[in-house]
């Protein structure tokens, strides 16, 4: 099984993320920013030493470095500016629920912080403090967990989804012979089937607004809202900046066909099994509480293990309409 986000301690990954923090911090200090080409040039020799693949090409290692920078940006430690420049993000604390301590977020390397290194527990991308000293809490700002994870706020998922659909203006549309869409129709799918099996190539004479997708040139996937009238495509709009995955969960609820999360007993212990991807903010949130594995032979499965604050993660699932099944089943 592939291991992600710190299910088991991975000291090599921990060192690599710290290497990138230190590189960006030191190079950006004189001018306030550093270009990615400079980061790659300086970090490459040390990254090669720490790489598990001793025969990796420079091109492959640079791709790993770019991926690491993107991961640290997603975690809130680094910021990418226009023109390929990077800067360290402001150092801050994020308080975790249920007395689970704090996250230490920001671009400052750990060894420059006014705290003993033995008080910092590293889990993949994230640095945890079980009880930050008062000197640190007085020094650093504190960001809420919702703000850091970028969870949207709304009265209900259905209200949010309806607001998204109503706020986007569709333009008259006449499809050409080359246009080939798939439509997300959870009402036509079997109960609790994974979301990737809820896409259909025809509308079955539907009338209304549908979520659609198509594959453009060079493999890029594009999502749209399509107005249909008795199966005819009459209006269309793109979805810039819209959380399409969250919209899919909303449509599941509207169709009264939610997906499920199953508590499962595996050979290595219990985990929560999902067969549909989560929106990115929920993934970010869950990775703080535990870790994710994806079996190589079952790539559609998402197996989450929570080391702390499990109920917070389960409540986040329920807010997406996911049916949380606590009756344990066994799997290989």
Short mmCIF file of C-alpha atoms in Angstrom, two decimals, residues 14-171:
data_model
loop_
_atom_site.label_atom_id
_atom_site.label_comp_id
_atom_site.label_asym_id
_atom_site.label_seq_id
_atom_site.Cartn_x
_atom_site.Cartn_y
_atom_site.Cartn_z
CA UNK A 14 10.09 15.07 7.21
CA UNK A 15 13.67 16.10 6.43
CA UNK A 16 12.82 16.93 2.83
CA UNK A 17 10.01 19.28 3.79
CA UNK A 18 12.27 20.92 6.36
CA UNK A 19 14.97 21.25 3.68
CA UNK A 20 12.54 23.20 1.49
CA UNK A 21 11.44 25.46 4.36
CA UNK A 22 15.09 26.20 5.18
CA UNK A 23 16.02 26.80 1.55
CA UNK A 24 13.20 29.25 0.86
CA UNK A 25 13.73 31.00 4.21
CA UNK A 26 17.47 31.52 3.71
CA UNK A 27 17.29 32.54 0.05
CA UNK A 28 14.30 34.88 0.50
CA UNK A 29 15.72 36.68 3.54
CA UNK A 30 17.79 39.32 1.67
CA UNK A 31 15.11 40.46 -0.81
CA UNK A 32 11.90 39.02 0.64
CA UNK A 33 11.35 36.54 -2.18
CA UNK A 34 13.21 33.94 -4.25
CA UNK A 35 12.64 32.56 -7.73
CA UNK A 36 11.84 28.88 -8.14
CA UNK A 37 14.86 28.32 -10.39
CA UNK A 38 17.14 29.45 -7.56
CA UNK A 39 15.32 27.20 -5.07
CA UNK A 40 15.67 24.16 -7.32
CA UNK A 41 19.35 24.86 -7.99
CA UNK A 42 20.27 25.23 -4.31
CA UNK A 43 18.07 22.45 -2.92
CA UNK A 44 18.82 19.80 -5.57
CA UNK A 45 22.14 18.42 -4.17
CA UNK A 46 20.77 17.91 -0.66
CA UNK A 47 17.48 16.58 -2.03
CA UNK A 48 19.42 13.98 -4.03
CA UNK A 49 21.22 12.81 -0.89
CA UNK A 50 17.90 12.38 0.93
CA UNK A 51 16.10 10.76 -2.01
CA UNK A 52 15.22 7.08 -1.74
CA UNK A 53 15.93 6.68 -5.47
CA UNK A 54 19.70 7.07 -5.72
CA UNK A 55 19.53 6.77 -9.52
CA UNK A 56 16.87 9.44 -10.06
CA UNK A 57 17.52 11.95 -12.84
CA UNK A 58 17.87 15.67 -12.18
CA UNK A 59 14.59 16.20 -14.02
CA UNK A 60 12.81 13.71 -11.78
CA UNK A 61 14.25 15.28 -8.63
CA UNK A 62 13.24 18.76 -9.76
CA UNK A 63 9.70 17.46 -10.27
CA UNK A 64 9.78 16.13 -6.68
CA UNK A 65 10.99 19.52 -5.44
CA UNK A 66 8.18 21.33 -7.26
CA UNK A 67 5.69 18.86 -5.78
CA UNK A 68 7.12 19.48 -2.31
CA UNK A 69 6.83 23.24 -2.74
CA UNK A 70 3.20 22.85 -3.82
CA UNK A 71 2.48 20.65 -0.81
CA UNK A 72 3.99 23.22 1.57
CA UNK A 73 1.95 25.94 -0.14
CA UNK A 74 -1.20 23.89 0.38
CA UNK A 75 -0.26 23.40 4.04
CA UNK A 76 0.18 27.16 4.50
CA UNK A 77 3.95 27.18 5.05
CA UNK A 78 4.95 28.82 1.75
CA UNK A 79 3.35 31.30 -0.67
CA UNK A 80 3.81 31.34 -4.43
CA UNK A 81 3.82 34.79 -6.01
CA UNK A 82 3.42 35.78 -9.62
CA UNK A 83 6.38 35.25 -11.91
CA UNK A 84 7.60 32.08 -10.22
CA UNK A 85 8.66 33.71 -6.94
CA UNK A 86 8.20 32.13 -3.50
CA UNK A 87 8.15 33.55 0.04
CA UNK A 88 7.82 32.00 3.50
CA UNK A 89 4.34 32.35 5.00
CA UNK A 90 3.79 34.05 8.36
CA UNK A 91 4.50 31.74 11.27
CA UNK A 92 1.34 31.09 13.28
CA UNK A 93 -0.42 28.54 15.47
CA UNK A 94 -3.61 26.67 14.62
CA UNK A 95 -5.47 25.32 17.65
CA UNK A 96 -6.81 21.79 17.21
CA UNK A 97 -10.10 20.68 18.77
CA UNK A 98 -10.64 18.42 21.77
CA UNK A 99 -7.34 19.36 23.42
CA UNK A 100 -5.29 17.85 20.56
CA UNK A 101 -2.69 20.62 20.72
CA UNK A 102 -1.67 23.03 17.97
CA UNK A 103 -0.29 23.02 14.46
CA UNK A 104 2.76 25.13 13.81
CA UNK A 105 2.24 26.70 10.38
CA UNK A 106 4.55 29.00 8.43
CA UNK A 107 7.84 29.10 6.58
CA UNK A 108 10.30 29.49 9.46
CA UNK A 109 12.55 26.41 9.81
CA UNK A 110 12.02 24.46 13.01
CA UNK A 111 15.55 24.99 14.32
CA UNK A 112 15.06 28.80 14.29
CA UNK A 113 11.98 28.68 16.50
CA UNK A 114 12.38 29.67 20.17
CA UNK A 115 11.35 26.20 21.35
CA UNK A 116 13.08 22.93 22.02
CA UNK A 117 13.03 20.59 19.02
CA UNK A 118 11.86 17.74 21.25
CA UNK A 119 8.54 19.56 21.70
CA UNK A 120 7.78 19.49 17.97
CA UNK A 121 6.22 16.31 16.62
CA UNK A 122 6.42 16.05 12.84
CA UNK A 123 3.76 14.15 10.91
CA UNK A 124 4.39 14.33 7.17
CA UNK A 125 3.89 17.96 6.17
CA UNK A 126 2.72 19.10 9.58
CA UNK A 127 4.46 20.16 12.76
CA UNK A 128 2.48 19.50 15.94
CA UNK A 129 2.87 21.02 19.39
CA UNK A 130 1.02 19.24 22.18
CA UNK A 131 1.36 22.22 24.52
CA UNK A 132 3.12 25.30 23.12
CA UNK A 133 4.87 27.35 25.81
CA UNK A 134 3.32 30.66 26.85
CA UNK A 135 6.31 32.50 25.36
CA UNK A 136 5.38 31.10 21.93
CA UNK A 137 1.64 31.72 22.20
CA UNK A 138 2.33 35.36 23.14
CA UNK A 139 4.66 35.74 20.18
CA UNK A 140 2.66 34.07 17.39
CA UNK A 141 -0.81 34.81 16.00
CA UNK A 142 -3.41 32.04 16.16
CA UNK A 143 -5.50 31.05 13.15
CA UNK A 144 -8.72 29.07 13.44
CA UNK A 145 -8.79 25.51 12.14
CA UNK A 146 -11.68 26.37 9.78
CA UNK A 147 -9.73 29.28 8.30
CA UNK A 148 -6.53 27.27 7.86
CA UNK A 149 -8.26 24.26 6.28
CA UNK A 150 -10.35 26.63 4.11
CA UNK A 151 -13.62 24.96 4.98
CA UNK A 152 -16.48 27.03 3.58
CA UNK A 153 -19.21 28.24 5.92
CA UNK A 154 -22.87 27.84 5.01
CA UNK A 155 -26.20 27.12 6.66
CA UNK A 156 -26.51 23.83 4.80
CA UNK A 157 -24.83 22.10 1.90
CA UNK A 158 -28.07 22.19 -0.10
CA UNK A 159 -28.35 25.96 0.39
CA UNK A 160 -24.74 26.40 -0.69
CA UNK A 161 -25.20 24.32 -3.82
CA UNK A 162 -28.40 26.04 -4.82
CA UNK A 163 -26.73 29.41 -4.30
CA UNK A 164 -23.83 28.38 -6.56
CA UNK A 165 -26.12 27.21 -9.35
CA UNK A 166 -28.39 30.26 -9.13
CA UNK A 167 -25.47 32.71 -9.08
CA UNK A 168 -23.87 31.53 -12.33
CA UNK A 169 -25.38 32.90 -15.51
CA UNK A 170 -25.66 30.43 -18.38
CA UNK A 171 -25.30 31.54 -21.98
#
